[in-house]
Amino acid sequence: MKELRLLSPQGMLGYGYPEESLKAGLETFPHMIGVDSGSTDAGPYRLGSGMPIVPRIAVKRDLSLMLMGAVSLRIPLIIGSAGGAGAREHVEWVLGILREVAKEENLSFKLAVIWSDVDRGWLKSKVRSGEVKPLGPVGPLTLEEIDKAKRIVAVMGMAPYIEALTSGAQVIVAGRSNDPAIFASFAVWKGFDPGLSLHLGKILECGALAAVPGSASDSMLGILKEGCFAVEPLNPSRRCTEVSVAAHTLYEKEHPYLIPGPEGVMNLQGATFHQVSDRRVEVRGSAFEPGRECWIKLEGARFEAYRSIFIAGVRDPIMISRVEEWENATRETLQRYFGTGDWSVFFHIYGRDGVMGALEPVKAISSHELGLVFEAVAPSQEKAQALCSFARSFLMHYHYKGRKATAGNLAIPYSPADIPMGPVYSFNVHHLVRVDDPMEPFDIEFMEINP
Amino acid sequence: MRWARLGEVAEVIRSKNAGPFELTFDLIFPDMESFELVKRSGVITRELVARLYNLPLNQVLHVVFVPAARAIKVTIVRPLPSGCIGDPDIYGAQQHAPWLDVIVPLPEQE
């Protein structure tokens, strides 16, 4: 095959995309459609709770159009990191939507489901045999943290996808995936160069984000050939430029040209970018260095506490000038009442340092109003609510120095004011595990879907 | 040589998570001339990053110059992991402001 066309309708399943963009993509007769459906970017909540974050209604709309397109063209549809974090609950959630669409639209296809949930016993034996190491600035993985994690997923590379494709899967719903693998696996399976395939996959998994104006809610076409690939957004109001595509390779990655994955390292140092038409950029020289060993990334999240917040505005200039005084007074009174130990509170004061906290270089407040998000975390939701309520009523009537507004200190926009936020999680597994076979942590299940 | 705020010279100044434990900054310049000038000036160093973000030097992971993208990429250890208790910016998307005021050389106007 001389040319492979890969269609990415959007950067995240459920973010939306113009129907015309997908249609323009389908008119190029692509060889596959792929979409990323998860990320750790939105924090540990999804993995910790098993909940999706994108609305079901949005996923159904986005999925149904691309599924109908793929089935009618008889090309594979590949969904990676299904449902948010790629854990069993997330994959099942996407499968439920997929089945519903297939039934409503009268579609039949062979489905492969790739599960990425990690067996704790297996992982513990890997820890004991010294085959687990930290990824980035985290400590070593302990057996205790494995038990504490609510969910642990392994991040698959291309191998499980290639196995599913080889077995004739028309639709793949996969658990947690290295983003570029969603597209690169198909290209490598078709015999294309892994360096170019992975680099193209890295661009396509973000939809039209590498274009100007960039967007994860629009479509991009990738055209892979021997020795080069090209990208072009499918919405005529966007274009790819040499700099927009080159700059995208930096996006969200810790290093600008060395991007590690389960198979090895993508080395983009020698990549060159050429404008070949007004809206299309061609890329050459993306290289891949296979690893001597296969190390698979693991992600896990554990429960920490419950959170409650209240939101308040402060407009009084005297109160604004006394911010340290009332913050300290509230903390002290909470400590007297609740004692110290199993709880903590945070004053997110927008207009002062709500965004950067201690890193904020601007110390003087120049705003005429402040936004306060008060946050309490505690072992139970009830206690978090109690901390919130106590702090709010204290602060509402606290008599700071020079106070003239003696009726109340806070503009509270909502009733009820204290908002239960539910459980809080943290990432407690961010490690690599060594495997002999890149399929080892993953299970593939095949099924026929009929309406 | 004239000098100016980076906010006036660079086309893109952004911050974002690079995974939950690292924060990365991309400084992208409008042309090779301004990129090269800033690069050669030696202003953008690991020491500068440590000072801007009040970090020990060993928490500044990379300062890399990328001519193909007319960009400087800087990665640090995240002050707090994304989404952990007390983290004010889950995506790390609004931690770039200190870069705007870094003083760098400006290409001479013709």
Coordinates of C-alpha atoms in Angstrom, one line a residue:
Chain A
M1 CA 0.0 0.0 0.0
K2 CA 1.4 3.4 -1.0
E3 CA -0.7 5.7 1.1
L4 CA -2.7 5.3 4.3
R5 CA -5.3 7.9 5.3
L6 CA -6.1 8.0 9.0
L7 CA -9.1 10.1 10.2
S8 CA -9.3 11.7 13.6
P9 CA -12.7 13.3 14.1
Q10 CA -11.8 14.9 17.5
G11 CA -9.3 15.1 20.3
M12 CA -11.5 13.5 22.9
L13 CA -14.6 11.4 22.5
G14 CA -17.5 13.6 23.7
Y15 CA -15.8 16.9 23.0
G16 CA -18.0 17.4 19.9
Y17 CA -16.9 18.0 16.3
P18 CA -18.7 19.6 13.2
E19 CA -20.5 16.9 11.2
E20 CA -19.2 18.6 8.0
S21 CA -15.6 17.9 9.1
L22 CA -16.3 14.2 9.6
K23 CA -18.1 14.1 6.3
A24 CA -15.1 15.7 4.5
G25 CA -12.9 13.1 6.2
L26 CA -15.1 10.2 5.1
E27 CA -15.1 11.6 1.5
T28 CA -11.3 11.0 1.4
F29 CA -12.0 7.2 1.9
P30 CA -9.9 6.9 5.0
H31 CA -8.5 3.5 5.9
M32 CA -9.4 3.9 9.6
I33 CA -11.0 6.2 12.1
G34 CA -9.5 6.6 15.6
V35 CA -10.4 8.6 18.7
D36 CA -8.8 9.1 22.1
S37 CA -11.3 8.8 24.9
G38 CA -9.3 9.4 28.0
S39 CA -6.5 11.2 29.9
T40 CA -5.0 11.7 33.3
D41 CA -5.1 15.4 32.6
A42 CA -8.4 16.0 34.5
G43 CA -6.9 14.7 37.7
P44 CA -7.3 11.5 39.6
Y45 CA -11.1 11.5 40.1
R46 CA -12.0 9.4 37.1
L47 CA -9.6 6.6 37.8
G48 CA -10.4 6.8 41.6
S49 CA -14.1 6.8 41.2
G50 CA -14.7 4.8 38.0
M51 CA -16.9 7.6 36.8
P52 CA -16.8 9.1 33.4
I53 CA -16.4 12.9 33.1
V54 CA -17.7 13.5 29.6
P55 CA -21.5 13.5 29.4
R56 CA -23.1 10.4 28.0
I57 CA -25.3 12.3 25.6
A58 CA -22.1 13.9 24.0
V59 CA -20.3 10.5 23.7
K60 CA -23.3 9.0 22.1
R61 CA -23.6 11.7 19.5
D62 CA -19.9 11.7 18.7
L63 CA -19.7 7.9 18.6
S64 CA -22.8 7.3 16.5
L65 CA -21.6 9.5 13.6
M66 CA -18.2 7.9 13.4
L67 CA -19.4 4.4 13.9
M68 CA -21.9 4.8 11.1
G69 CA -19.1 6.2 8.9
A70 CA -16.7 3.3 9.7
V71 CA -19.3 0.6 9.2
S72 CA -20.5 2.0 5.9
L73 CA -16.9 2.3 4.6
R74 CA -16.0 -1.1 6.2
I75 CA -13.0 0.4 7.9
P76 CA -11.8 -0.1 11.5
L77 CA -12.9 2.3 14.3
I78 CA -10.5 2.4 17.2
I79 CA -11.4 3.9 20.5
G80 CA -8.5 4.2 23.0
S81 CA -8.5 4.9 26.8
A82 CA -12.2 4.4 26.7
G83 CA -14.5 6.3 29.0
G84 CA -12.0 8.5 30.8
A85 CA -9.4 6.4 32.5
G86 CA -9.7 3.1 30.7
A87 CA -10.6 1.1 33.8
R88 CA -13.3 -1.7 33.6
E89 CA -16.2 0.6 34.5
H90 CA -15.1 3.1 31.9
V91 CA -14.8 0.5 29.1
E92 CA -18.2 -1.0 30.1
W93 CA -19.7 2.5 30.0
V94 CA -18.5 3.1 26.4
L95 CA -19.6 -0.5 25.4
G96 CA -23.1 0.2 26.7
I97 CA -23.3 3.3 24.5
L98 CA -21.8 1.5 21.5
R99 CA -24.4 -1.3 21.8
E100 CA -27.2 1.2 22.0
V101 CA -26.0 3.0 18.9
A102 CA -25.6 -0.3 17.0
K103 CA -29.1 -1.3 17.9
E104 CA -30.7 2.1 17.0
E105 CA -28.8 2.4 13.7
N106 CA -29.0 -1.3 12.8
L107 CA -25.3 -1.9 12.6
S108 CA -23.3 -5.2 12.7
F109 CA -19.6 -5.6 13.3
K110 CA -16.9 -7.7 15.0
L111 CA -15.9 -6.0 18.2
A112 CA -12.7 -6.4 20.2
V113 CA -12.5 -5.2 23.7
I114 CA -9.1 -4.8 25.3
W115 CA -9.1 -4.7 29.1
S116 CA -6.3 -2.9 30.9
D117 CA -7.1 -3.5 34.5
V118 CA -4.1 -4.7 36.5
D119 CA -4.3 -7.8 38.7
R120 CA -3.0 -6.8 42.1
G121 CA -1.4 -10.2 42.8
W122 CA 0.5 -10.1 39.5
L123 CA 1.7 -6.5 40.3
K124 CA 2.8 -7.5 43.8
S125 CA 4.9 -10.3 42.4
K126 CA 6.4 -7.8 40.0
V127 CA 7.3 -5.5 42.9
R128 CA 8.8 -8.4 44.8
S129 CA 11.0 -9.4 41.8
G130 CA 12.2 -5.8 41.4
E131 CA 10.5 -5.3 38.1
V132 CA 8.6 -2.0 39.0
K133 CA 10.2 1.4 39.0
P134 CA 8.9 5.0 39.5
L135 CA 8.1 7.1 36.5
G136 CA 9.1 10.6 37.1
P137 CA 9.3 12.3 40.5
V138 CA 7.5 9.7 42.6
G139 CA 8.7 7.2 45.2
P140 CA 9.0 3.4 44.8
L141 CA 5.8 1.4 44.6
T142 CA 4.9 -0.4 47.8
L143 CA 2.6 -3.4 48.4
E144 CA 0.6 -1.2 50.7
E145 CA -0.1 1.4 48.0
I146 CA -1.2 -1.4 45.6
D147 CA -3.8 -2.4 48.2
K148 CA -4.8 1.2 48.7
A149 CA -5.4 2.0 45.1
K150 CA -9.0 1.9 44.0
R151 CA -8.1 1.1 40.5
I152 CA -4.9 0.4 38.7
V153 CA -4.6 0.3 34.9
A154 CA -1.8 -0.5 32.6
V155 CA -1.1 1.7 29.6
M156 CA -1.0 -0.3 26.4
G157 CA 1.2 0.2 23.4
M158 CA 0.6 -1.0 19.9
A159 CA 0.8 -4.7 20.5
P160 CA -2.8 -5.4 21.8
Y161 CA -4.3 -3.3 19.0
I162 CA -2.3 -5.1 16.4
E163 CA -3.4 -8.5 17.8
A164 CA -7.1 -7.3 17.7
L165 CA -6.7 -6.0 14.1
T166 CA -5.0 -9.3 13.0
S167 CA -8.0 -11.2 14.4
G168 CA -10.3 -9.2 12.2
A169 CA -11.8 -6.7 14.6
Q170 CA -13.8 -3.9 12.9
V171 CA -14.3 -1.9 16.1
I172 CA -11.9 -1.8 19.0
V173 CA -12.8 -0.4 22.4
A174 CA -9.6 -0.4 24.4
G175 CA -8.8 0.4 28.0
R176 CA -5.9 2.8 28.9
S177 CA -3.7 3.4 26.0
N178 CA -0.6 5.3 25.1
D179 CA -2.3 8.0 23.0
P180 CA -0.3 7.7 19.8
A181 CA -0.8 3.9 19.7
I182 CA -4.5 4.4 18.8
F183 CA -3.4 5.4 15.3
A184 CA 0.1 4.1 15.0
S185 CA -0.9 0.5 15.7
F186 CA -3.0 0.5 12.5
A187 CA -0.3 2.0 10.5
V188 CA 2.4 -0.3 11.8
W189 CA 0.1 -3.3 11.2
K190 CA -0.2 -2.1 7.6
G191 CA 3.6 -2.2 7.4
F192 CA 4.5 1.5 7.7
D193 CA 7.5 2.9 9.5
P194 CA 7.0 3.0 13.4
G195 CA 8.7 6.4 13.8
L196 CA 6.5 8.2 11.3
S197 CA 3.4 6.2 12.5
L198 CA 3.9 7.1 16.2
H199 CA 4.6 10.8 15.4
L200 CA 1.5 10.9 13.2
G201 CA -0.5 9.2 16.0
K202 CA 0.7 11.7 18.5
I203 CA -0.6 14.6 16.3
L204 CA -3.9 12.8 15.4
E205 CA -4.9 11.9 18.9
C206 CA -5.5 15.6 19.6
G207 CA -7.9 16.1 16.7
A208 CA -7.3 19.4 15.1
L209 CA -5.2 20.8 17.9
A210 CA -2.1 21.0 15.8
A211 CA -3.8 23.4 13.4
V212 CA -4.3 27.2 13.6
P213 CA -6.7 27.9 15.1
G214 CA -6.2 24.7 17.1
S215 CA -9.1 22.7 18.4
A216 CA -9.7 19.3 20.1
S217 CA -13.3 19.6 18.9
D218 CA -12.6 19.3 15.2
S219 CA -11.2 16.8 12.7
M220 CA -7.7 16.1 11.2
L221 CA -6.7 13.9 8.4
G222 CA -3.3 12.1 8.5
I223 CA -1.8 10.9 5.2
L224 CA 1.0 8.4 5.7
K225 CA 3.4 7.5 2.9
E226 CA 6.8 5.9 2.6
G227 CA 9.3 8.2 4.2
C228 CA 6.9 10.9 5.2
F229 CA 3.5 11.8 6.5
A230 CA 1.2 14.8 6.1
V231 CA -1.5 16.4 8.2
E232 CA -4.4 18.6 7.1
P233 CA -7.4 19.8 9.1
L234 CA -10.8 18.9 7.6
N235 CA -12.4 22.2 8.5
P236 CA -11.5 24.8 5.8
S237 CA -11.3 27.5 8.4
R238 CA -8.2 25.9 9.9
R239 CA -4.8 25.3 8.5
C240 CA -1.7 23.4 9.5
T241 CA 1.5 25.5 9.4
E242 CA 5.1 24.3 9.9
V243 CA 5.2 26.0 13.3
S244 CA 1.8 24.8 14.4
V245 CA 2.7 21.2 13.7
A246 CA 6.3 21.5 15.1
A247 CA 5.0 23.2 18.2
H248 CA 2.4 20.6 18.8
T249 CA 5.1 18.0 19.2
L250 CA 6.0 19.9 22.4
Y251 CA 2.4 19.8 23.8
E252 CA 1.8 18.1 27.1
K253 CA 5.1 16.3 27.0
E254 CA 8.0 16.7 29.4
H255 CA 10.7 16.6 26.7
P256 CA 10.4 18.2 23.3
Y257 CA 11.7 15.5 21.1
L258 CA 12.2 12.3 23.2
I259 CA 8.8 10.7 23.9
P260 CA 9.0 7.3 25.6
G261 CA 6.3 4.7 25.1
P262 CA 6.0 0.9 25.8
E263 CA 7.8 -0.1 22.6
G264 CA 10.7 2.4 22.9
V265 CA 11.4 6.0 22.4
M266 CA 10.0 8.3 19.7
N267 CA 12.9 10.6 18.7
L268 CA 11.7 13.7 16.9
Q269 CA 14.9 15.6 17.0
G270 CA 15.5 15.0 13.3
A271 CA 11.9 15.7 12.3
T272 CA 11.5 18.4 9.6
F273 CA 8.3 20.2 8.7
H274 CA 7.4 21.4 5.2
Q275 CA 4.4 23.5 4.1
V276 CA 3.2 21.6 1.0
S277 CA 0.0 23.4 0.4
D278 CA -1.8 26.3 2.1
R279 CA -3.3 24.0 4.8
R280 CA -1.2 20.9 4.7
V281 CA 2.2 20.2 6.3
E282 CA 4.5 17.3 5.5
V283 CA 6.8 15.7 8.1
R284 CA 9.9 13.7 7.6
G285 CA 12.6 12.3 9.8
S286 CA 10.6 11.2 12.8
A287 CA 12.5 8.3 14.3
F288 CA 11.8 5.4 16.6
E289 CA 14.3 3.7 18.8
P290 CA 13.0 0.3 20.0
G291 CA 13.6 -0.4 23.7
R292 CA 15.8 -3.3 24.8
E293 CA 13.2 -4.2 27.4
C294 CA 9.4 -3.6 27.4
W295 CA 8.3 -1.4 30.3
I296 CA 4.6 -0.7 30.7
K297 CA 3.3 2.4 32.5
L298 CA 0.9 1.9 35.3
E299 CA -1.6 4.4 36.7
G300 CA -3.5 4.1 40.0
A301 CA -5.5 6.3 42.2
R302 CA -6.5 6.0 45.9
F303 CA -9.1 7.5 48.1
E304 CA -7.9 10.4 50.3
A305 CA -10.8 12.2 52.0
Y306 CA -14.1 14.0 51.4
R307 CA -14.3 17.6 50.3
S308 CA -16.8 20.4 50.8
I309 CA -16.6 24.0 49.6
F310 CA -18.4 27.2 49.8
I311 CA -18.0 30.1 47.4
A312 CA -18.1 33.8 48.5
G313 CA -17.3 37.2 47.2
V314 CA -15.8 40.1 49.1
R315 CA -16.3 43.6 47.9
D316 CA -15.6 45.7 51.0
P317 CA -12.2 47.5 50.6
I318 CA -11.5 47.4 54.3
M319 CA -12.2 43.7 54.5
I320 CA -9.9 43.2 51.4
S321 CA -7.1 45.1 53.1
R322 CA -7.5 42.8 56.2
V323 CA -7.3 39.5 54.3
E324 CA -4.5 37.9 56.3
E325 CA -6.2 38.8 59.5
W326 CA -9.5 37.1 58.7
E327 CA -7.9 34.1 57.1
N328 CA -5.8 33.5 60.2
A329 CA -8.6 34.2 62.6
T330 CA -10.8 31.6 60.8
R331 CA -8.0 29.0 60.9
E332 CA -7.5 29.6 64.6
T333 CA -11.1 29.3 65.5
L334 CA -11.5 26.1 63.4
Q335 CA -8.5 24.6 65.3
R336 CA -10.0 25.5 68.6
Y337 CA -13.3 24.0 67.7
F338 CA -12.3 20.9 65.7
G339 CA -8.9 20.2 67.2
T340 CA -5.9 19.3 64.9
G341 CA -5.4 16.1 63.1
D342 CA -7.5 14.5 60.4
W343 CA -8.8 17.6 58.5
S344 CA -7.4 20.5 56.5
V345 CA -8.8 23.7 55.0
F346 CA -7.7 25.9 52.1
F347 CA -8.5 29.5 51.3
H348 CA -8.4 29.9 47.5
I349 CA -8.5 33.6 47.3
Y350 CA -9.0 34.7 43.6
G351 CA -7.7 38.3 43.2
R352 CA -4.8 37.5 45.6
D353 CA -3.1 34.2 44.8
G354 CA -6.0 31.7 44.1
V355 CA -4.3 30.5 40.9
M356 CA -0.6 30.2 41.8
G357 CA -0.7 30.0 45.6
A358 CA 2.7 30.3 47.2
L359 CA 4.3 30.6 43.7
E360 CA 2.5 33.9 43.0
P361 CA 5.1 36.6 42.5
V362 CA 2.6 39.5 42.7
K363 CA 2.0 40.1 46.4
A364 CA -0.1 43.3 46.4
I365 CA -3.8 43.0 45.9
S366 CA -5.0 45.5 43.2
S367 CA -8.5 44.1 42.7
H368 CA -11.7 45.9 44.0
E369 CA -13.2 42.5 44.8
L370 CA -12.0 39.0 45.9
G371 CA -13.4 35.6 45.1
L372 CA -13.1 33.1 47.9
V373 CA -13.4 29.4 47.4
F374 CA -13.2 27.8 50.9
E375 CA -12.3 24.2 50.8
A376 CA -12.5 21.7 53.7
V377 CA -11.3 18.1 53.5
A378 CA -12.0 15.5 56.2
P379 CA -12.5 11.8 56.7
S380 CA -16.2 12.0 56.2
Q381 CA -18.5 14.2 54.1
E382 CA -20.4 15.2 57.3
K383 CA -17.2 16.6 58.9
A384 CA -16.2 18.4 55.7
Q385 CA -19.7 20.0 55.7
A386 CA -19.4 20.9 59.3
L387 CA -16.0 22.6 58.8
C388 CA -17.4 24.5 55.9
S389 CA -20.5 25.6 57.8
F390 CA -18.5 26.7 60.8
A391 CA -15.9 28.6 58.8
R392 CA -18.6 30.4 56.8
S393 CA -20.7 31.5 59.7
F394 CA -17.6 32.6 61.6
L395 CA -16.2 34.6 58.7
M396 CA -19.6 36.1 57.8
H397 CA -19.7 37.9 61.1
Y398 CA -16.0 38.2 62.0
H399 CA -15.1 41.7 63.3
Y400 CA -11.8 42.6 61.5
K401 CA -10.0 45.8 62.4
G402 CA -11.7 48.9 61.0
R403 CA -14.9 47.1 60.1
K404 CA -17.8 49.4 59.1
A405 CA -20.0 46.8 57.3
T406 CA -21.3 45.1 60.5
A407 CA -24.2 43.3 58.9
G408 CA -22.1 40.6 57.1
N409 CA -18.8 40.1 55.3
L410 CA -19.5 37.7 52.5
A411 CA -21.6 37.8 49.3
I412 CA -22.8 34.2 49.1
P413 CA -24.1 33.3 45.6
Y414 CA -25.9 30.1 46.4
S415 CA -28.3 28.5 48.9
P416 CA -27.4 26.1 50.2
A417 CA -23.9 27.7 50.6
D418 CA -21.9 24.6 51.6
I419 CA -21.5 22.3 48.7
P420 CA -20.5 18.6 49.2
M421 CA -18.0 17.6 46.6
G422 CA -17.7 13.9 47.4
P423 CA -14.6 11.8 47.6
V424 CA -11.1 13.1 46.8
Y425 CA -8.6 10.8 45.2
S426 CA -4.9 11.1 44.5
F427 CA -2.6 9.4 41.9
N428 CA -0.7 6.9 44.0
V429 CA 0.6 4.6 41.2
H430 CA 2.7 6.2 38.4
H431 CA 5.2 3.6 37.7
L432 CA 6.7 1.3 35.1
V433 CA 6.5 -2.5 35.2
R434 CA 8.8 -4.7 33.1
V435 CA 7.2 -7.4 31.1
D436 CA 8.5 -10.1 28.8
D437 CA 5.5 -9.8 26.5
P438 CA 3.8 -6.5 25.8
M439 CA 0.4 -8.3 25.9
E440 CA 1.0 -9.6 29.5
P441 CA -1.2 -7.1 31.5
F442 CA -3.9 -7.0 28.8
D443 CA -6.9 -9.2 27.9
I444 CA -8.7 -9.2 24.6
E445 CA -12.2 -10.3 24.2
F446 CA -14.0 -10.6 20.8
M447 CA -17.7 -10.4 20.2
E448 CA -20.1 -10.1 17.4
I449 CA -22.4 -7.1 17.6
N450 CA -25.7 -7.5 15.9
P451 CA -28.6 -5.0 16.3
Chain B
M1 CA 20.5 46.0 21.8
R2 CA 17.1 46.7 23.1
W3 CA 15.4 44.6 25.8
A4 CA 11.8 43.9 26.3
R5 CA 9.4 41.7 28.4
L6 CA 9.1 38.1 27.1
G7 CA 5.4 38.7 26.9
E8 CA 6.0 41.3 24.2
V9 CA 8.5 39.1 22.3
A10 CA 7.1 35.5 22.3
E11 CA 4.1 34.4 20.3
V12 CA 3.1 31.6 22.7
I13 CA 3.8 31.4 26.4
R14 CA 1.9 28.5 28.0
S15 CA 2.0 26.0 30.8
K16 CA 0.4 22.5 31.0
N17 CA 0.7 19.2 32.9
A18 CA 3.2 16.7 31.4
G19 CA 1.6 13.9 33.3
P20 CA 0.3 14.4 36.9
F21 CA 3.7 15.0 38.4
E22 CA 5.4 17.4 36.1
L23 CA 4.6 20.9 34.7
T24 CA 5.9 22.0 31.3
F25 CA 6.2 25.4 29.7
D26 CA 6.4 26.2 26.0
L27 CA 7.8 29.5 24.9
I28 CA 7.3 29.9 21.1
F29 CA 8.8 32.8 19.1
P30 CA 7.3 34.5 16.0
D31 CA 10.5 34.1 13.9
M32 CA 14.0 32.5 14.0
E33 CA 15.6 35.9 14.6
S34 CA 13.9 36.5 18.0
F35 CA 14.3 32.8 18.9
E36 CA 18.0 32.9 18.2
L37 CA 18.5 36.2 19.9
V38 CA 16.8 35.0 23.1
K39 CA 18.7 31.7 23.0
R40 CA 22.1 33.4 22.5
S41 CA 21.4 35.9 25.3
G42 CA 21.7 33.1 27.8
V43 CA 18.8 34.6 29.8
I44 CA 16.7 31.4 29.8
T45 CA 18.5 29.0 32.1
R46 CA 17.7 26.4 34.7
E47 CA 18.8 28.9 37.4
L48 CA 16.2 31.4 36.1
V49 CA 13.4 28.8 36.2
A50 CA 14.4 27.8 39.8
R51 CA 14.1 31.5 40.7
L52 CA 10.8 32.1 38.9
Y53 CA 9.2 29.1 40.5
N54 CA 11.0 29.1 43.8
L55 CA 12.4 25.6 43.3
P56 CA 15.6 23.9 44.1
L57 CA 17.7 23.5 40.9
N58 CA 17.2 19.7 40.8
Q59 CA 13.5 20.1 40.4
V60 CA 14.1 21.9 37.1
L61 CA 14.1 18.9 34.8
H62 CA 14.7 20.4 31.3
V63 CA 15.5 23.6 29.5
V64 CA 15.6 22.7 25.8
F65 CA 15.9 24.9 22.7
V66 CA 14.0 23.5 19.8
P67 CA 14.8 25.4 16.5
A68 CA 12.3 23.5 14.4
A69 CA 9.4 24.8 16.5
R70 CA 11.2 28.2 17.3
A71 CA 10.5 27.2 20.9
I72 CA 12.1 26.8 24.3
K73 CA 10.7 24.0 26.4
V74 CA 11.0 24.0 30.1
T75 CA 9.8 21.2 32.5
I76 CA 9.7 21.3 36.3
V77 CA 8.5 19.0 39.0
R78 CA 4.9 20.0 39.7
P79 CA 4.7 22.0 43.0
L80 CA 1.9 19.6 44.0
P81 CA 0.7 16.6 42.0
S82 CA -2.3 17.3 39.7
G83 CA -5.6 17.1 41.7
C84 CA -4.0 16.3 45.0
I85 CA -5.4 18.0 48.1
G86 CA -4.4 21.7 47.9
D87 CA -3.5 21.8 44.2
P88 CA -5.1 24.9 42.7
D89 CA -4.7 24.1 39.0
I90 CA -5.5 20.5 37.9
Y91 CA -4.5 21.0 34.3
G92 CA -1.5 23.3 35.1
A93 CA -2.8 25.6 32.4
Q94 CA -2.4 29.0 34.3
Q95 CA 1.0 28.7 35.8
H96 CA 2.9 30.5 33.1
A97 CA 2.4 34.2 34.1
P98 CA 5.9 34.7 35.7
W99 CA 7.4 34.1 32.3
L100 CA 5.7 37.2 30.8
D101 CA 7.9 39.6 32.8
V102 CA 11.3 38.0 32.1
I103 CA 13.4 40.6 30.3
V104 CA 14.9 39.3 27.0
P105 CA 16.7 40.9 24.0
L106 CA 14.5 42.3 21.2
P107 CA 15.5 42.2 17.5
E108 CA 16.3 45.7 16.3
Q109 CA 13.7 47.2 14.0
E110 CA 14.8 47.8 10.4

